[in-house]
Amino acid sequence: MTETPVAADEVLRKRALEALTTARDRTRLLTECVDDGELTAQHSPLMSPLVWDLAHIGNQEEQWLLRAVAGREALRPEIDSVYDAFEHPRAERPALPLLSPAESRTYASDVRGRVLDVLEAHPLHGGPLVDSAFAFGMIAQHEQQHDETMLITHQLRRGPAALSAPEPPGGGTAGLPAEVPVPAGPFTMGTSAEPWALDNERPAHHRHVDAFFIDTTPVTNGAFQAFVADGGYTDERWWAPEGWEQIRRHGIGAPLFWRCEGGQWLRRRFGTTEPVPEDEPVLHVSWYEADAYARWAGRRLPTEAEWEKAARHDPASGRSRRYPWGDDDPTPERANLGQRHLRPAPAGAYPEGASPCGARQLVGDVWEWTSSDFLPYPGFAAFPYREYSEVFFGPGHKVLRGGSFAVDPVACRGTFRNWDLPVRRQIFSGFRTARDA
């Protein structure tokens, strides 16, 4: 028996409400754990003040859900340009006429109250923005992406810890192979069916991938320390020319937030200094660092298509799964997502989240650099605006896949594509390596 449109809409309303509520709860936690001075400060020129993110979240929600979906008049049209991410680089945002913390909270709350009224009554079919509650899902993903951005800002801020979380579950690589094979052949990459998938994930299309091997788990801190100890940062052989220039110019000799004292590697993590845990996936490395390590190890970074085939392709059925473990949504037993633990789990964790090829932690823990430039899929169509994906296509940005511990499940799936400049280190990025079969 098929669902009626009314019943289907109610299921979508519940899903959208849960996604929006989860995102706002996380936003509150990230902005209420510090005082107003910390909210308005710029903790790094790489990032916006937290208060900018807070009001930007509200402004995007107003523009898309109140104006575009519901057709309502603008609440604060005079602030649109202030919170336009493309008009003002992050380094310049503290000088803008920003709303105060109190004004930002009031504005975001006012918008959300009106949005919930729209969600309760507006049909969730009849146009691309509302079909399957797409615009509501897009805004929930947008807020969660900024929650991850704000967590990066928390990592960059100086001062005592403001956040806490329980430890992730244990891992262990004993008995696991160092790498797993992925056979040659075609697979379905991307999606045309995931209702909240963003434009750069679409459309589904066939890709042929030659046989290859991929690391069972992400590269760990212990493995990366061997690269450092072997002079990896001082040997030009391993580096792309731009990467070599970058580490020479900035005196980089280890992942961001690491320092060596008395022969021991320490790191700063959300206001706490601790020994670098050797069994955790390495974090806060640029694409250049990941690429250099892979060359040093006699391997390479996987292409984006290889990564997705390892994560999604089920050789038994010949189809591509939504996630490595299957089509069901993420759970705490399958992946480290949603800022539950504020750190990666040890390598080998989450056996219930393994992919058909046997690789683990492909979703959650760390974003994984791939060798691929961020390019459109065949048949790509920008929607609902060019500035989300299209303006970033080209050789300047590298693709990251998988999602980190900082990203919520609503903004993470087997087809989700992230991208950044190859110099970026403040993001929650790691990697795994591959080799030809």
Short mmCIF file of C-alpha atoms in Angstrom, two decimals:
data_model
loop_
_atom_site.label_atom_id
_atom_site.label_comp_id
_atom_site.label_asym_id
_atom_site.label_seq_id
_atom_site.Cartn_x
_atom_site.Cartn_y
_atom_site.Cartn_z
CA MET A 1 0.00 0.00 0.00
CA THR A 2 1.51 3.31 -1.07
CA GLU A 3 1.60 6.37 1.15
CA THR A 4 -0.76 9.23 0.43
CA PRO A 5 0.85 12.62 -0.33
CA VAL A 6 -0.37 13.88 3.06
CA ALA A 7 1.20 10.95 4.92
CA ALA A 8 4.43 11.30 2.95
CA ASP A 9 4.55 15.01 3.77
CA GLU A 10 4.18 14.26 7.48
CA VAL A 11 7.14 11.88 7.39
CA LEU A 12 9.19 14.57 5.66
CA ARG A 13 8.08 17.23 8.16
CA LYS A 14 9.23 15.05 11.04
CA ARG A 15 12.58 14.38 9.42
CA ALA A 16 13.12 18.06 8.59
CA LEU A 17 12.12 19.14 12.10
CA GLU A 18 14.55 16.69 13.68
CA ALA A 19 17.38 17.82 11.40
CA LEU A 20 16.75 21.51 12.04
CA THR A 21 16.42 20.99 15.80
CA THR A 22 19.60 18.91 16.05
CA ALA A 23 21.52 21.58 14.16
CA ARG A 24 20.24 24.39 16.36
CA ASP A 25 21.02 22.49 19.55
CA ARG A 26 24.61 22.13 18.37
CA THR A 27 24.80 25.81 17.38
CA ARG A 28 23.63 26.84 20.84
CA LEU A 29 26.21 24.64 22.53
CA LEU A 30 29.04 26.08 20.43
CA THR A 31 28.01 29.70 21.00
CA GLU A 32 26.85 29.57 24.63
CA CYS A 33 29.93 27.88 26.08
CA VAL A 34 32.01 31.07 25.73
CA ASP A 35 31.39 34.69 26.70
CA ASP A 36 30.48 37.53 24.35
CA GLY A 37 34.10 38.64 24.07
CA GLU A 38 35.06 35.22 22.70
CA LEU A 39 32.11 35.30 20.31
CA THR A 40 33.09 38.62 18.78
CA ALA A 41 36.84 37.97 18.67
CA GLN A 42 38.54 36.70 15.55
CA HIS A 43 40.60 33.77 16.80
CA SER A 44 42.34 33.33 13.45
CA PRO A 45 42.29 35.28 10.17
CA LEU A 46 41.39 31.94 8.58
CA MET A 47 38.02 31.93 10.35
CA SER A 48 35.12 34.27 11.02
CA PRO A 49 34.19 35.45 14.50
CA LEU A 50 31.72 32.97 15.96
CA VAL A 51 29.08 35.69 16.11
CA TRP A 52 29.26 36.10 12.32
CA ASP A 53 28.53 32.41 11.83
CA LEU A 54 25.60 32.63 14.23
CA ALA A 55 23.84 35.43 12.37
CA HIS A 56 24.83 34.04 8.96
CA ILE A 57 23.03 30.80 9.86
CA GLY A 58 19.88 32.79 10.60
CA ASN A 59 20.21 34.90 7.48
CA GLN A 60 20.55 31.91 5.14
CA GLU A 61 17.59 30.27 6.83
CA GLU A 62 15.53 33.41 6.34
CA GLN A 63 16.51 33.85 2.70
CA TRP A 64 15.75 30.28 1.65
CA LEU A 65 12.91 29.14 3.88
CA LEU A 66 11.00 32.34 4.64
CA ARG A 67 11.59 34.26 1.42
CA ALA A 68 12.22 31.65 -1.31
CA VAL A 69 9.90 28.89 -0.02
CA ALA A 70 7.20 30.82 1.84
CA GLY A 71 7.35 34.04 -0.20
CA ARG A 72 7.50 36.28 2.87
CA GLU A 73 8.94 39.76 3.11
CA ALA A 74 12.52 40.13 4.32
CA LEU A 75 12.94 40.61 8.08
CA ARG A 76 16.35 42.33 7.95
CA PRO A 77 17.21 43.05 4.30
CA GLU A 78 19.89 45.51 5.36
CA ILE A 79 22.10 42.71 6.75
CA ASP A 80 22.04 40.47 3.68
CA SER A 81 25.31 41.85 2.31
CA VAL A 82 27.00 41.75 5.74
CA TYR A 83 26.41 38.01 5.95
CA ASP A 84 27.13 37.19 2.31
CA ALA A 85 30.02 34.74 2.48
CA PHE A 86 31.11 35.56 -1.08
CA GLU A 87 31.15 39.30 -0.63
CA HIS A 88 33.43 39.47 2.41
CA PRO A 89 36.53 37.29 3.02
CA ARG A 90 36.79 35.86 6.52
CA ALA A 91 39.73 38.05 7.47
CA GLU A 92 37.63 41.19 6.84
CA ARG A 93 34.47 40.17 8.66
CA PRO A 94 35.34 41.56 12.13
CA ALA A 95 35.30 45.08 10.63
CA LEU A 96 31.72 44.71 9.33
CA PRO A 97 28.72 46.15 11.19
CA LEU A 98 27.88 42.78 12.74
CA LEU A 99 24.90 42.12 14.94
CA SER A 100 25.83 41.80 18.60
CA PRO A 101 25.67 38.36 20.25
CA ALA A 102 22.29 39.20 21.78
CA GLU A 103 20.94 40.56 18.48
CA SER A 104 22.28 37.54 16.59
CA ARG A 105 20.59 35.11 18.97
CA THR A 106 17.31 37.00 18.81
CA TYR A 107 17.40 37.19 15.02
CA ALA A 108 18.22 33.49 14.56
CA SER A 109 15.52 32.53 17.07
CA ASP A 110 12.92 34.75 15.42
CA VAL A 111 13.68 33.26 12.01
CA ARG A 112 13.49 29.72 13.39
CA GLY A 113 10.10 30.32 15.00
CA ARG A 114 8.67 31.52 11.69
CA VAL A 115 10.34 28.66 9.80
CA LEU A 116 8.65 26.10 12.04
CA ASP A 117 5.30 27.67 11.18
CA VAL A 118 6.15 27.32 7.47
CA LEU A 119 7.28 23.73 7.92
CA GLU A 120 4.03 22.85 9.67
CA ALA A 121 1.78 24.12 6.88
CA HIS A 122 3.66 24.36 3.57
CA PRO A 123 3.19 21.55 0.99
CA LEU A 124 6.36 19.50 0.56
CA HIS A 125 5.81 18.76 -3.11
CA GLY A 126 5.16 20.76 -6.24
CA GLY A 127 8.53 22.35 -6.96
CA PRO A 128 12.25 21.54 -6.75
CA LEU A 129 12.86 23.59 -3.60
CA VAL A 130 10.08 21.91 -1.64
CA ASP A 131 9.98 18.43 -3.18
CA SER A 132 11.01 15.97 -0.43
CA ALA A 133 11.53 19.02 1.85
CA PHE A 134 14.78 19.70 -0.03
CA ALA A 135 15.19 23.33 1.07
CA PHE A 136 14.67 22.40 4.73
CA GLY A 137 17.27 19.64 4.41
CA MET A 138 19.64 22.01 2.63
CA ILE A 139 19.39 24.53 5.46
CA ALA A 140 19.88 21.86 8.12
CA GLN A 141 23.02 20.75 6.27
CA HIS A 142 24.17 24.36 5.94
CA GLU A 143 23.83 24.96 9.68
CA GLN A 144 25.66 21.74 10.52
CA GLN A 145 28.45 22.70 8.13
CA HIS A 146 28.81 25.97 10.01
CA ASP A 147 28.73 24.06 13.29
CA GLU A 148 31.78 22.18 12.02
CA THR A 149 33.34 25.51 11.01
CA MET A 150 32.66 26.90 14.48
CA LEU A 151 34.24 23.82 16.05
CA ILE A 152 37.35 24.55 13.96
CA THR A 153 37.30 28.05 15.44
CA HIS A 154 37.10 26.55 18.94
CA GLN A 155 40.17 24.48 18.13
CA LEU A 156 42.03 27.61 16.97
CA ARG A 157 41.06 29.77 19.97
CA ARG A 158 43.52 30.15 22.81
CA GLY A 159 42.58 29.78 26.43
CA PRO A 160 41.11 27.04 28.62
CA ALA A 161 38.88 24.31 27.28
CA ALA A 162 35.26 25.34 26.74
CA LEU A 163 33.97 22.04 25.37
CA SER A 164 34.01 18.48 26.62
CA ALA A 165 32.80 15.11 25.38
CA PRO A 166 33.16 11.42 26.27
CA GLU A 167 35.95 9.35 24.79
CA PRO A 168 35.24 7.44 21.55
CA PRO A 169 35.08 3.64 21.57
CA GLY A 170 38.28 1.67 21.36
CA GLY A 171 39.76 0.33 18.17
CA GLY A 172 42.66 -1.89 17.35
CA THR A 173 44.22 -3.14 14.15
CA ALA A 174 45.38 -6.54 15.44
CA GLY A 175 44.23 -9.15 12.97
CA LEU A 176 43.31 -6.57 10.35
CA PRO A 177 45.17 -6.48 7.03
CA ALA A 178 47.06 -3.27 6.34
CA GLU A 179 45.23 -2.90 3.05
CA VAL A 180 42.27 -4.43 1.24
CA PRO A 181 41.77 -5.10 -2.49
CA VAL A 182 39.07 -3.51 -4.62
CA PRO A 183 38.54 -5.35 -7.92
CA ALA A 184 38.45 -3.68 -11.32
CA GLY A 185 35.15 -2.87 -12.95
CA PRO A 186 32.35 -0.33 -13.18
CA PHE A 187 30.27 1.01 -10.33
CA THR A 188 27.61 3.67 -9.84
CA MET A 189 29.12 6.92 -8.55
CA GLY A 190 27.06 9.80 -7.21
CA THR A 191 23.30 9.77 -6.75
CA SER A 192 20.10 10.75 -8.48
CA ALA A 193 17.89 9.34 -5.73
CA GLU A 194 19.10 10.74 -2.39
CA PRO A 195 16.47 13.44 -1.68
CA TRP A 196 18.74 15.84 0.20
CA ALA A 197 21.87 15.29 -1.89
CA LEU A 198 23.45 18.54 -3.04
CA ASP A 199 24.10 19.45 -6.64
CA ASN A 200 27.74 18.34 -6.81
CA GLU A 201 26.73 14.78 -5.76
CA ARG A 202 24.45 14.48 -8.78
CA PRO A 203 23.73 12.77 -11.10
CA ALA A 204 24.42 9.07 -10.63
CA HIS A 205 26.68 7.79 -13.38
CA HIS A 206 28.86 4.79 -14.19
CA ARG A 207 32.59 4.86 -13.61
CA HIS A 208 35.16 2.20 -14.46
CA VAL A 209 37.91 1.83 -11.89
CA ASP A 210 40.99 -0.34 -12.35
CA ALA A 211 41.88 -2.78 -9.57
CA PHE A 212 43.64 -1.21 -6.59
CA PHE A 213 44.46 -1.65 -2.93
CA ILE A 214 43.41 0.83 -0.25
CA ASP A 215 44.42 1.16 3.41
CA THR A 216 42.05 -0.66 5.75
CA THR A 217 42.08 2.35 8.11
CA PRO A 218 43.19 5.97 7.87
CA VAL A 219 46.89 6.67 8.36
CA THR A 220 47.62 6.99 12.08
CA ASN A 221 49.63 9.48 14.10
CA GLY A 222 52.17 6.75 14.81
CA ALA A 223 52.68 6.04 11.12
CA PHE A 224 52.93 9.75 10.37
CA GLN A 225 55.52 10.20 13.13
CA ALA A 226 57.72 7.71 11.25
CA PHE A 227 57.54 10.02 8.22
CA VAL A 228 58.52 12.99 10.39
CA ALA A 229 61.36 11.05 12.06
CA ASP A 230 62.71 10.00 8.67
CA GLY A 231 63.10 13.63 7.65
CA GLY A 232 59.96 13.70 5.55
CA TYR A 233 59.53 17.46 6.00
CA THR A 234 63.10 18.16 4.93
CA ASP A 235 63.32 15.96 1.84
CA GLU A 236 62.14 17.70 -1.32
CA ARG A 237 61.72 14.37 -3.14
CA TRP A 238 58.35 13.72 -1.55
CA TRP A 239 56.72 17.07 -2.13
CA ALA A 240 54.75 18.68 -4.89
CA PRO A 241 56.56 21.94 -5.81
CA GLU A 242 53.83 24.15 -4.32
CA GLY A 243 53.79 22.08 -1.15
CA TRP A 244 57.56 22.25 -0.78
CA GLU A 245 57.41 26.01 -1.14
CA GLN A 246 54.64 26.17 1.47
CA ILE A 247 56.46 24.22 4.18
CA ARG A 248 59.73 26.06 3.53
CA ARG A 249 58.07 29.48 3.68
CA HIS A 250 56.17 28.74 6.89
CA GLY A 251 58.68 26.48 8.61
CA ILE A 252 56.25 23.58 8.84
CA GLY A 253 57.70 20.37 10.30
CA ALA A 254 54.70 18.49 11.71
CA PRO A 255 50.90 18.46 11.59
CA LEU A 256 49.17 21.60 12.86
CA PHE A 257 48.90 21.84 16.66
CA TRP A 258 51.79 19.37 17.21
CA ARG A 259 54.98 20.24 19.07
CA CYS A 260 57.88 18.13 20.33
CA GLU A 261 59.07 18.50 23.93
CA GLY A 262 61.70 16.29 25.49
CA GLY A 263 61.50 13.85 22.63
CA GLN A 264 57.72 13.46 22.98
CA TRP A 265 55.13 14.71 20.53
CA LEU A 266 52.33 16.72 22.13
CA ARG A 267 49.27 18.33 20.60
CA ARG A 268 46.78 21.00 21.58
CA ARG A 269 43.16 19.87 21.31
CA PHE A 270 40.31 22.23 22.24
CA GLY A 271 42.32 24.01 24.93
CA THR A 272 44.03 20.92 26.36
CA THR A 273 47.62 19.81 25.74
CA GLU A 274 48.07 16.03 25.57
CA PRO A 275 50.46 13.42 24.16
CA VAL A 276 49.76 12.63 20.52
CA PRO A 277 47.91 9.27 20.56
CA GLU A 278 49.73 7.00 18.14
CA ASP A 279 46.71 4.84 17.30
CA GLU A 280 44.42 7.70 16.23
CA PRO A 281 44.10 8.79 12.59
CA VAL A 282 46.39 11.72 11.92
CA LEU A 283 44.54 15.05 11.91
CA HIS A 284 45.11 18.62 10.68
CA VAL A 285 47.30 17.80 7.69
CA SER A 286 47.12 19.56 4.35
CA TRP A 287 46.73 17.83 1.00
CA TYR A 288 50.41 18.51 0.39
CA GLU A 289 51.37 16.73 3.63
CA ALA A 290 49.12 13.78 2.82
CA ASP A 291 50.53 13.54 -0.70
CA ALA A 292 54.12 13.74 0.58
CA TYR A 293 53.53 10.97 3.12
CA ALA A 294 52.00 8.74 0.46
CA ARG A 295 55.00 9.24 -1.83
CA TRP A 296 57.39 8.55 1.04
CA ALA A 297 55.50 5.32 1.79
CA GLY A 298 55.73 4.22 -1.86
CA ARG A 299 52.01 4.69 -2.32
CA ARG A 300 49.61 7.42 -3.44
CA LEU A 301 46.37 9.08 -2.44
CA PRO A 302 43.26 7.36 -3.81
CA THR A 303 41.27 9.08 -6.50
CA GLU A 304 37.81 10.25 -5.54
CA ALA A 305 36.26 7.48 -7.65
CA GLU A 306 38.44 4.86 -5.95
CA TRP A 307 37.47 6.16 -2.53
CA GLU A 308 33.76 6.04 -3.35
CA LYS A 309 33.96 2.58 -4.88
CA ALA A 310 35.75 1.27 -1.78
CA ALA A 311 33.08 2.89 0.40
CA ARG A 312 29.90 2.08 -1.51
CA HIS A 313 30.24 -0.68 -4.09
CA ASP A 314 28.73 -4.03 -3.09
CA PRO A 315 30.16 -6.70 -5.41
CA ALA A 316 27.57 -9.25 -4.26
CA SER A 317 24.65 -7.20 -5.58
CA GLY A 318 26.48 -4.96 -8.03
CA ARG A 319 24.86 -1.85 -6.56
CA SER A 320 26.18 1.13 -4.65
CA ARG A 321 25.10 1.53 -1.03
CA ARG A 322 24.15 4.79 0.66
CA TYR A 323 26.86 4.17 3.28
CA PRO A 324 29.68 1.66 3.65
CA TRP A 325 27.59 -0.58 5.91
CA GLY A 326 24.39 -0.43 3.86
CA ASP A 327 21.43 1.86 3.30
CA ASP A 328 20.44 2.49 6.93
CA ASP A 329 21.26 5.83 8.53
CA PRO A 330 24.40 6.22 10.67
CA THR A 331 24.28 5.10 14.30
CA PRO A 332 26.81 5.51 17.14
CA GLU A 333 27.89 1.91 16.56
CA ARG A 334 28.75 2.52 12.91
CA ALA A 335 30.54 5.86 12.71
CA ASN A 336 32.05 8.69 14.74
CA LEU A 337 29.89 11.66 13.72
CA GLY A 338 28.00 14.58 15.22
CA GLN A 339 30.70 15.97 17.56
CA ARG A 340 29.88 13.20 20.04
CA HIS A 341 33.52 12.62 20.95
CA LEU A 342 35.50 15.67 19.77
CA ARG A 343 38.31 13.46 18.48
CA PRO A 344 38.83 10.58 16.05
CA ALA A 345 38.39 7.05 17.34
CA PRO A 346 41.45 4.78 17.25
CA ALA A 347 42.20 3.06 13.96
CA GLY A 348 40.21 -0.13 13.59
CA ALA A 349 37.16 1.13 15.49
CA TYR A 350 33.58 0.70 14.31
CA PRO A 351 33.68 -2.80 12.79
CA GLU A 352 29.90 -2.48 12.23
CA GLY A 353 30.65 0.38 9.84
CA ALA A 354 32.99 -1.56 7.55
CA SER A 355 32.45 -1.45 3.80
CA PRO A 356 32.03 -4.57 1.60
CA CYS A 357 35.75 -4.53 0.76
CA GLY A 358 36.63 -4.56 4.48
CA ALA A 359 37.82 -0.95 4.87
CA ARG A 360 36.90 0.74 8.14
CA GLN A 361 36.13 4.30 9.22
CA LEU A 362 35.40 5.50 5.71
CA VAL A 363 32.63 7.64 7.19
CA GLY A 364 33.36 9.72 10.28
CA ASP A 365 36.55 10.35 12.29
CA VAL A 366 38.50 12.40 9.68
CA TRP A 367 37.84 13.94 6.31
CA GLU A 368 40.05 12.06 3.85
CA TRP A 369 42.03 13.84 1.16
CA THR A 370 41.86 12.30 -2.30
CA SER A 371 44.11 12.97 -5.27
CA SER A 372 41.23 14.42 -7.31
CA ASP A 373 40.46 18.00 -8.24
CA PHE A 374 36.94 19.19 -7.45
CA LEU A 375 35.12 18.85 -10.77
CA PRO A 376 31.47 18.43 -11.84
CA TYR A 377 30.01 15.05 -12.68
CA PRO A 378 28.76 14.46 -16.24
CA GLY A 379 25.35 16.07 -16.52
CA PHE A 380 25.90 18.40 -13.54
CA ALA A 381 23.33 21.17 -13.10
CA ALA A 382 23.79 23.91 -10.50
CA PHE A 383 20.95 23.99 -7.97
CA PRO A 384 19.69 26.01 -6.28
CA TYR A 385 22.56 28.50 -6.73
CA ARG A 386 25.89 28.51 -8.55
CA GLU A 387 27.86 29.64 -5.52
CA TYR A 388 27.40 26.38 -3.63
CA SER A 389 29.57 24.25 -5.94
CA GLU A 390 30.09 25.55 -9.44
CA VAL A 391 32.29 28.53 -8.63
CA PHE A 392 34.78 26.20 -6.90
CA PHE A 393 35.23 23.70 -9.73
CA GLY A 394 38.74 23.43 -11.11
CA PRO A 395 42.28 22.46 -10.19
CA GLY A 396 42.48 24.88 -7.27
CA HIS A 397 40.49 22.70 -4.86
CA LYS A 398 41.03 19.08 -3.84
CA VAL A 399 38.24 16.70 -2.88
CA LEU A 400 37.86 15.30 0.63
CA ARG A 401 35.51 12.43 1.36
CA GLY A 402 33.98 10.60 4.30
CA GLY A 403 33.22 13.24 6.92
CA SER A 404 34.93 13.88 10.26
CA PHE A 405 33.87 13.47 13.88
CA ALA A 406 32.76 17.10 13.65
CA VAL A 407 30.14 16.66 10.91
CA ASP A 408 26.54 15.63 11.54
CA PRO A 409 25.00 12.65 9.72
CA VAL A 410 22.63 14.98 7.86
CA ALA A 411 25.65 16.45 6.07
CA CYS A 412 27.50 13.21 5.51
CA ARG A 413 26.78 10.20 3.28
CA GLY A 414 28.57 7.92 0.87
CA THR A 415 28.14 10.40 -2.00
CA PHE A 416 28.87 13.60 -0.05
CA ARG A 417 31.72 15.66 -1.48
CA ASN A 418 33.78 18.17 0.46
CA TRP A 419 36.55 20.28 -1.04
CA ASP A 420 39.21 22.72 0.08
CA LEU A 421 42.45 24.37 -0.88
CA PRO A 422 45.43 21.96 -0.73
CA VAL A 423 47.16 24.20 1.85
CA ARG A 424 44.35 23.91 4.42
CA ARG A 425 45.41 22.42 7.76
CA GLN A 426 42.95 23.78 10.32
CA ILE A 427 40.17 21.52 9.02
CA PHE A 428 39.60 18.07 10.51
CA SER A 429 41.45 16.35 7.69
CA GLY A 430 43.39 13.12 7.47
CA PHE A 431 43.84 10.55 4.71
CA ARG A 432 44.45 6.94 3.73
CA THR A 433 46.70 5.72 0.93
CA ALA A 434 46.26 3.42 -2.04
CA ARG A 435 48.28 1.61 -4.69
CA ASP A 436 47.67 0.01 -8.06
CA ALA A 437 46.93 -3.70 -7.98
#
